[in-house]
Amino acid sequence: MNESSCPLLEAQSKPALWNHMRVRYQRAFPVAVGQYITEIDMNNETASTRVLSDTALAKFLKIREKYDPQGLFPNYRAIVRTHAKMDKLDSRAKL
């Protein structure tokens, strides 16, 4: 039995995999402004960065509304929450 077919081994390896990915994301964030970094874990604090510019987010939300008006694919909400969180942090920094 290989590792990919064993749910227990797969579950045990996920924290190490996510940590490996987070380290790479942190290195990529400074040069990824306005670009989406795939497989980002929006539930982790390391996701405290915009993955889309304001303009790109607005376009994305218009497209999402057109093709998914019922919100069947809810992942966009995490991007919106993080974007709003970053806006709030930016406004605090300017005070």
GROMACS .gro file of C-alpha atoms in nm:
model
   95
    1MET     CA    1   0.000   0.000   0.000
    2ASN     CA    2   0.145   0.336  -0.095
    3GLU     CA    3   0.114   0.648   0.119
    4SER     CA    4  -0.142   0.816  -0.105
    5SER     CA    5  -0.385   0.527  -0.060
    6CYS     CA    6  -0.362   0.526   0.321
    7PRO     CA    7  -0.593   0.789   0.476
    8LEU     CA    8  -0.411   0.778   0.813
    9LEU     CA    9  -0.071   0.848   0.659
   10GLU     CA   10  -0.224   1.116   0.440
   11ALA     CA   11  -0.386   1.288   0.740
   12GLN     CA   12  -0.062   1.275   0.936
   13SER     CA   13   0.137   1.432   0.654
   14LYS     CA   14  -0.099   1.728   0.601
   15PRO     CA   15   0.039   1.954   0.879
   16ALA     CA   16   0.393   1.915   0.745
   17LEU     CA   17   0.272   1.978   0.390
   18TRP     CA   18   0.078   2.291   0.488
   19ASN     CA   19   0.377   2.422   0.684
   20HIS     CA   20   0.604   2.363   0.384
   21MET     CA   21   0.358   2.553   0.163
   22ARG     CA   22   0.320   2.842   0.412
   23VAL     CA   23   0.695   2.896   0.421
   24ARG     CA   24   0.699   2.924   0.041
   25TYR     CA   25   0.395   3.157   0.040
   26GLN     CA   26   0.562   3.388   0.289
   27ARG     CA   27   0.860   3.410   0.058
   28ALA     CA   28   0.636   3.472  -0.245
   29PHE     CA   29   0.399   3.731  -0.093
   30PRO     CA   30   0.631   4.033  -0.130
   31VAL     CA   31   0.654   3.983  -0.506
   32ALA     CA   32   0.301   3.850  -0.563
   33VAL     CA   33   0.105   4.172  -0.509
   34GLY     CA   34  -0.208   4.157  -0.722
   35GLN     CA   35  -0.149   3.795  -0.813
   36TYR     CA   36  -0.326   3.485  -0.684
   37ILE     CA   37  -0.099   3.231  -0.518
   38THR     CA   38  -0.256   2.892  -0.574
   39GLU     CA   39  -0.354   2.662  -0.289
   40ILE     CA   40  -0.330   2.933  -0.027
   41ASP     CA   41  -0.474   2.831   0.310
   42MET     CA   42  -0.704   3.126   0.375
   43ASN     CA   43  -0.785   2.993   0.723
   44ASN     CA   44  -0.430   3.050   0.842
   45GLU     CA   45  -0.291   3.381   0.965
   46THR     CA   46  -0.014   3.361   0.706
   47ALA     CA   47  -0.288   3.445   0.458
   48SER     CA   48  -0.290   3.803   0.585
   49THR     CA   49  -0.207   3.948   0.250
   50ARG     CA   50  -0.407   4.054  -0.051
   51VAL     CA   51  -0.409   3.794  -0.322
   52LEU     CA   52  -0.584   4.027  -0.566
   53SER     CA   53  -0.560   4.398  -0.627
   54ASP     CA   54  -0.874   4.604  -0.556
   55THR     CA   55  -0.950   4.618  -0.928
   56ALA     CA   56  -0.890   4.246  -0.981
   57LEU     CA   57  -1.109   4.159  -0.680
   58ALA     CA   58  -1.393   4.373  -0.814
   59LYS     CA   59  -1.369   4.202  -1.155
   60PHE     CA   60  -1.348   3.859  -0.992
   61LEU     CA   61  -1.660   3.926  -0.782
   62LYS     CA   62  -1.856   4.042  -1.089
   63ILE     CA   63  -1.760   3.724  -1.274
   64ARG     CA   64  -1.838   3.511  -0.969
   65GLU     CA   65  -2.181   3.672  -0.934
   66LYS     CA   66  -2.256   3.604  -1.300
   67TYR     CA   67  -2.154   3.238  -1.299
   68ASP     CA   68  -2.223   3.146  -0.934
   69PRO     CA   69  -2.507   3.370  -0.813
   70GLN     CA   70  -2.614   3.114  -0.553
   71GLY     CA   71  -2.268   3.097  -0.396
   72LEU     CA   72  -2.223   2.724  -0.449
   73PHE     CA   73  -1.845   2.773  -0.447
   74PRO     CA   74  -1.794   2.971  -0.125
   75ASN     CA   75  -1.414   2.994  -0.121
   76TYR     CA   76  -1.428   3.349  -0.253
   77ARG     CA   77  -1.561   3.460   0.087
   78ALA     CA   78  -1.225   3.388   0.251
   79ILE     CA   79  -1.051   3.607  -0.008
   80VAL     CA   80  -1.302   3.887   0.056
   81ARG     CA   81  -1.261   3.855   0.437
   82THR     CA   82  -0.883   3.868   0.410
   83HIS     CA   83  -0.901   4.166   0.172
   84ALA     CA   84  -1.127   4.350   0.418
   85LYS     CA   85  -0.896   4.261   0.706
   86MET     CA   86  -0.600   4.406   0.515
   87ASP     CA   87  -0.798   4.724   0.434
   88LYS     CA   88  -0.872   4.765   0.805
   89LEU     CA   89  -0.507   4.712   0.897
   90ASP     CA   90  -0.399   4.962   0.630
   91SER     CA   91  -0.639   5.226   0.764
   92ARG     CA   92  -0.507   5.175   1.117
   93ALA     CA   93  -0.151   5.215   0.995
   94LYS     CA   94  -0.237   5.554   0.844
   95LEU     CA   95  -0.384   5.697   1.167
   0.00000   0.00000   0.00000
